[in-house]
PDB file of C-alpha atoms in Angstrom:
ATOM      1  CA  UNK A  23      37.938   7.262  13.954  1.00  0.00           C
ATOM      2  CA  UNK A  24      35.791   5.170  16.597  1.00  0.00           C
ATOM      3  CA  UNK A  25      34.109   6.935  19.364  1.00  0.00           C
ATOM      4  CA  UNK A  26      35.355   5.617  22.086  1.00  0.00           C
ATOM      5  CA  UNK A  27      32.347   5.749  24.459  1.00  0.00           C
ATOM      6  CA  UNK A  28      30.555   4.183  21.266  1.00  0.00           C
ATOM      7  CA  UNK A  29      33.270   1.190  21.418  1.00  0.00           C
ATOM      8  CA  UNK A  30      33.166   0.980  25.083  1.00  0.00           C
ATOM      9  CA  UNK A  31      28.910   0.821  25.338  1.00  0.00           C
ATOM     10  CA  UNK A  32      29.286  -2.211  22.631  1.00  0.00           C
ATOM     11  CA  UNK A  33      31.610  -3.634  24.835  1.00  0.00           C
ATOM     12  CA  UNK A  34      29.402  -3.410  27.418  1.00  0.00           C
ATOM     13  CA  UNK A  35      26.576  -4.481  25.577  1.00  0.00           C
ATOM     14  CA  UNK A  36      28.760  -7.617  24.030  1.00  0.00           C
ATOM     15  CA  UNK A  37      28.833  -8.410  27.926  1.00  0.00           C
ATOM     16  CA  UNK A  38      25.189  -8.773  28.559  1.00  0.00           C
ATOM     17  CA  UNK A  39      24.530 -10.506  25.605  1.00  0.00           C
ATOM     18  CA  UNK A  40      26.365 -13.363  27.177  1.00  0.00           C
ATOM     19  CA  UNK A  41      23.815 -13.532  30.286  1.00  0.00           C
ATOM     20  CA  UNK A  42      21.621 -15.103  27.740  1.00  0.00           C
ATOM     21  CA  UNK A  43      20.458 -18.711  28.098  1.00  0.00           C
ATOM     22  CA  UNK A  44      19.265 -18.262  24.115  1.00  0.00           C
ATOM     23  CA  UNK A  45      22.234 -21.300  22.834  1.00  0.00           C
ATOM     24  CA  UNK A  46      21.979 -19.840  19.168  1.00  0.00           C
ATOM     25  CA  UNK A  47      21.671 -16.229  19.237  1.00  0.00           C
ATOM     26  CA  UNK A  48      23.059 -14.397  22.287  1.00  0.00           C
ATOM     27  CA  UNK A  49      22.076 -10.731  22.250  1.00  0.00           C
ATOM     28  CA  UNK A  50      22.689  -7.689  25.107  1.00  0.00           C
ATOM     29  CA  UNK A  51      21.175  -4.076  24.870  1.00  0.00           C
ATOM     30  CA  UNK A  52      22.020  -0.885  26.894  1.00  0.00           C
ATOM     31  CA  UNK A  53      20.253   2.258  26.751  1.00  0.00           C
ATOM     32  CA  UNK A  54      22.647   5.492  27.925  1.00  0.00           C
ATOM     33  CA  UNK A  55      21.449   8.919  28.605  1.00  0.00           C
ATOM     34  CA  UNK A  56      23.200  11.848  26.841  1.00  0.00           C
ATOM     35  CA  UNK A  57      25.550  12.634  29.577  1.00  0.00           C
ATOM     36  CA  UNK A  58      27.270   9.120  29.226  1.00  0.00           C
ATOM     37  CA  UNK A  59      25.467   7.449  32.605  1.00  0.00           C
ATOM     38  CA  UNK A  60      23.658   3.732  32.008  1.00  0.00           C
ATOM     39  CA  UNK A  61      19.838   4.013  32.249  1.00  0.00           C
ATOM     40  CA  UNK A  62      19.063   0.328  31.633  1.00  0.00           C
ATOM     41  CA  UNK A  63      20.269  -3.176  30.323  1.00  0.00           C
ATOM     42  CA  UNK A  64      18.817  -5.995  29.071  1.00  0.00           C
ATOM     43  CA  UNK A  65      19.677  -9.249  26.749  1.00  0.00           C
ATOM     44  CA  UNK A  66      17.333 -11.578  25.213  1.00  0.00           C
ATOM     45  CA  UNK A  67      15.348 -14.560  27.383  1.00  0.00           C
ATOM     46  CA  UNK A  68      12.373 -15.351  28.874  1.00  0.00           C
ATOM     47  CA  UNK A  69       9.863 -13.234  31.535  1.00  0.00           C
ATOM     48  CA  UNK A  70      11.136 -13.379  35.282  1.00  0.00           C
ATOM     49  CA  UNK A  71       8.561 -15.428  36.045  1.00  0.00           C
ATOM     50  CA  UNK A  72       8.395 -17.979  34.044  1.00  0.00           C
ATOM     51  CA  UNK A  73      10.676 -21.465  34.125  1.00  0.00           C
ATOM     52  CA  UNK A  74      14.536 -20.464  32.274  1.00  0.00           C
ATOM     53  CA  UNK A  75      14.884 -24.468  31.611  1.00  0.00           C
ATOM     54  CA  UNK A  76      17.449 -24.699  28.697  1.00  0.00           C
ATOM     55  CA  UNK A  77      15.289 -27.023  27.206  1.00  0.00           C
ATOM     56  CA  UNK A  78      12.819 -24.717  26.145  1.00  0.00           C
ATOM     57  CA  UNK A  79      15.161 -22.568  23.841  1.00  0.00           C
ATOM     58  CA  UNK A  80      15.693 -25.970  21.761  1.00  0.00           C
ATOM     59  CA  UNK A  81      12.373 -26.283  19.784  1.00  0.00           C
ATOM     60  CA  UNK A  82      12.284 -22.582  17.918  1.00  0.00           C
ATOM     61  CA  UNK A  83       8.112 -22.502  17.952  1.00  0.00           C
ATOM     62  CA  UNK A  84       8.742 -22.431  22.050  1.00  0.00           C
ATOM     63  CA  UNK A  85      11.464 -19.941  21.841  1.00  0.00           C
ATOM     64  CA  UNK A  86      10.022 -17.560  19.893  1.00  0.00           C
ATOM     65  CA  UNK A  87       6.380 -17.788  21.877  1.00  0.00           C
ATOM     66  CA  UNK A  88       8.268 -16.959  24.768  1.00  0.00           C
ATOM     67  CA  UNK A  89      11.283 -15.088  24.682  1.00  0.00           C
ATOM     68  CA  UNK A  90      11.514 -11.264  24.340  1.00  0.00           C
ATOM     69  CA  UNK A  91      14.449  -9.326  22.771  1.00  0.00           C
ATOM     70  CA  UNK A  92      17.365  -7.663  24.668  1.00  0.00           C
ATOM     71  CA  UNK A  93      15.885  -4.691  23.562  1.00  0.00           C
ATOM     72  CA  UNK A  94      12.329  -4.940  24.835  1.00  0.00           C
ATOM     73  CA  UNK A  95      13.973  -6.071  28.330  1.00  0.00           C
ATOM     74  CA  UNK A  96      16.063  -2.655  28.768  1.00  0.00           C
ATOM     75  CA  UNK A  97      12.960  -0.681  27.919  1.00  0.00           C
ATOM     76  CA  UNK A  98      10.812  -2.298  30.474  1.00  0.00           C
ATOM     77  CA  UNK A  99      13.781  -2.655  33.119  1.00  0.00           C
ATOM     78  CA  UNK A 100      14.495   1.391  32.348  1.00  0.00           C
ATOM     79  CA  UNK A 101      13.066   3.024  35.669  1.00  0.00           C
ATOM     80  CA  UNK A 102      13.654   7.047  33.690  1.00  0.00           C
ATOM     81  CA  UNK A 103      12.039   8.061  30.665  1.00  0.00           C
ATOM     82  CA  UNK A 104      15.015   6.833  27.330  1.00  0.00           C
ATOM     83  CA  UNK A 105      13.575  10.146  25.515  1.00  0.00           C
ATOM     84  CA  UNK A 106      16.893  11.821  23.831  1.00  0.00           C
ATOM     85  CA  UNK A 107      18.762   8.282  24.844  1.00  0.00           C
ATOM     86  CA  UNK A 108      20.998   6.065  22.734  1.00  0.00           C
ATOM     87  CA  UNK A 109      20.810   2.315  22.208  1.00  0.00           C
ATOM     88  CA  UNK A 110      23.892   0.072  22.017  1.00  0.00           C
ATOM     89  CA  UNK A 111      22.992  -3.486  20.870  1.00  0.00           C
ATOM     90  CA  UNK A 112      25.374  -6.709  20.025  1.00  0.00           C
ATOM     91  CA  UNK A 113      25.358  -8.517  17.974  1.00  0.00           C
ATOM     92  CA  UNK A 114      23.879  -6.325  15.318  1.00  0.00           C
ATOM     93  CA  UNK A 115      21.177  -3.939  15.096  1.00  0.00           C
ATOM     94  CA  UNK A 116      17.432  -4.286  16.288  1.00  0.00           C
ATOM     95  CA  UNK A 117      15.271  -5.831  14.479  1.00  0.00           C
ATOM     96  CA  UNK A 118      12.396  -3.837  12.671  1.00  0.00           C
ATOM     97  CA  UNK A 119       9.550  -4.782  15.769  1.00  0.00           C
ATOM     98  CA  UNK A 120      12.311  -3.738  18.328  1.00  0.00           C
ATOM     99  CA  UNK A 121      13.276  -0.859  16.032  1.00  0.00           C
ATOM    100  CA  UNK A 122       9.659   1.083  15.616  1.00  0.00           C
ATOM    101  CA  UNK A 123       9.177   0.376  20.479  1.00  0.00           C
ATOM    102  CA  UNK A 124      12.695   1.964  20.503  1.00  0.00           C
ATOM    103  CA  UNK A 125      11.625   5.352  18.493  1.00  0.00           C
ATOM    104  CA  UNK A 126       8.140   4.947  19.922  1.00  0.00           C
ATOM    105  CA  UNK A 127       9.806   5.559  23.463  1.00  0.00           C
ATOM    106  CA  UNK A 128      12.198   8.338  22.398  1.00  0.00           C
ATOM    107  CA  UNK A 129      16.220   7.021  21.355  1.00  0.00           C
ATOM    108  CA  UNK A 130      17.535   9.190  19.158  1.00  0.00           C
ATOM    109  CA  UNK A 131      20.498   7.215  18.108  1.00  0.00           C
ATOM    110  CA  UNK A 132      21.117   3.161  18.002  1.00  0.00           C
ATOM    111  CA  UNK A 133      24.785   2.253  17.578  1.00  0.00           C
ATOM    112  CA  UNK A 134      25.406  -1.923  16.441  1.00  0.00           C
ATOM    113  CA  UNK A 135      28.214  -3.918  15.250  1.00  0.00           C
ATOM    114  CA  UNK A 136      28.006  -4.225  11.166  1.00  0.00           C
ATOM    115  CA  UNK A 137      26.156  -7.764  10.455  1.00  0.00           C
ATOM    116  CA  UNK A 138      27.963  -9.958   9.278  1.00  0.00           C
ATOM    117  CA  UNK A 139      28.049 -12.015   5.832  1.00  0.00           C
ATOM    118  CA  UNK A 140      25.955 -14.628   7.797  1.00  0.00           C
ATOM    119  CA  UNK A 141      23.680 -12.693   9.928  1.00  0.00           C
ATOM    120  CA  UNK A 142      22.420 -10.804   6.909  1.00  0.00           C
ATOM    121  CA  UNK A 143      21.739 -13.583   5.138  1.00  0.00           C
ATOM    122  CA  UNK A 144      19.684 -14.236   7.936  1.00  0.00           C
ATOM    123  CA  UNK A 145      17.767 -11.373   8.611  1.00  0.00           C
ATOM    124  CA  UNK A 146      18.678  -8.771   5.795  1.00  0.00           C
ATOM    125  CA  UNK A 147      14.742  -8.112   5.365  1.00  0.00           C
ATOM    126  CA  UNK A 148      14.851  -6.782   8.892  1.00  0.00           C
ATOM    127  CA  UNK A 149      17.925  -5.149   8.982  1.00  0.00           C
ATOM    128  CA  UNK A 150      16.902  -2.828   5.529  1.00  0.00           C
ATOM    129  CA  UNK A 151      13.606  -2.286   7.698  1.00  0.00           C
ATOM    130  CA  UNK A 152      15.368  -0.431  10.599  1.00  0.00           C
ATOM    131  CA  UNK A 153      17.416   1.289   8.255  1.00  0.00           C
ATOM    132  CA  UNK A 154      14.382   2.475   6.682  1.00  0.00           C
ATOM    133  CA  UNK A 155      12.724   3.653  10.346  1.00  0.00           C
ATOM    134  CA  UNK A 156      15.341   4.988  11.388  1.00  0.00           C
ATOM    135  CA  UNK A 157      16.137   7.341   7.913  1.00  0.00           C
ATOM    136  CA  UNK A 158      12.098   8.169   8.220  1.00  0.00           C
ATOM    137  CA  UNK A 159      12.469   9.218  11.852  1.00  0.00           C
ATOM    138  CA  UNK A 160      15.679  11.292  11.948  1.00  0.00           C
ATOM    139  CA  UNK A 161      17.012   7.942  14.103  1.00  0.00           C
ATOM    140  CA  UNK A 162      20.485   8.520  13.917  1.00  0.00           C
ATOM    141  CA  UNK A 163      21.621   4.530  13.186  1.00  0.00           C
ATOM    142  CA  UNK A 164      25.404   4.199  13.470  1.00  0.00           C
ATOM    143  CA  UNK A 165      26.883   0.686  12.418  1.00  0.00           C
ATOM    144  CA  UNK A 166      30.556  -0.237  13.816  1.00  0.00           C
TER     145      UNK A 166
END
């Protein structure tokens, strides 16, 4: 049976994935303390200070030089410590660079959506990788 705070922080996390400008890959993150209360969100885009023209998410070399991951953005948007915290993310689970910052700064437990058939044809490499991290570091990594 689902958790259903685990169902309802997805659901919030599916919603902040779509403040994204990102036209192929929409993601949202949300980091929750252990008594159920929202310490930060964040989905993936560019910094606050520099131009959100939709243009610049067409051409993938700009993109990637300047966007940073839902995941990264709820870290540095959290204004409390996420030691002992859990991560919801949506679409799927955090990639292995956003997987090793989230242990380094203290979650305990990441909860995702299962990948799909496409998405881990995609990045399947990564995915196995936070698997991996999260086994190593007593990460408990729950897939919906």
């Amino acid at each position: 049976m689902k958790n259903k705070w685990d169902t309802r922080f997805l659901d919030l996390a599916k919603l902040v994935s779509t403040w994204s400008k990102d036209p192929s890959t929409q993601v949202g993150a949300v980091i929750i303390r252990p008594n159920k209360t929202i310490v930060s969100t964040g989905f993936n885009g560019f910094p606050q200070k520099m131009e959100d023209n939709a243009t610049l998410y067409l051409t993938r070399e700009e993109k990637y030089s300047r966007i940073i991951h839902a995941e990264i953005n709820a870290l540095l948007f959290a204004t409390d410590s996420i030691k002992d915290c859990t991560l919801y993310t949506f679409p799927f689970a955090p990639c292995d660079r956003c997987c090793v910052q989230m242990i380094q700064a203290g979650i305990t437990k990441i909860v995702a959506p299962k990948a799909t058939k496409e998405q881990l044809e995609r990045w399947k490499d990564s995915f196995d990788k936070t698997r991996n991290y999260c086994n190593e570091c007593n990460v408990e990594l729950v897939e919906i």
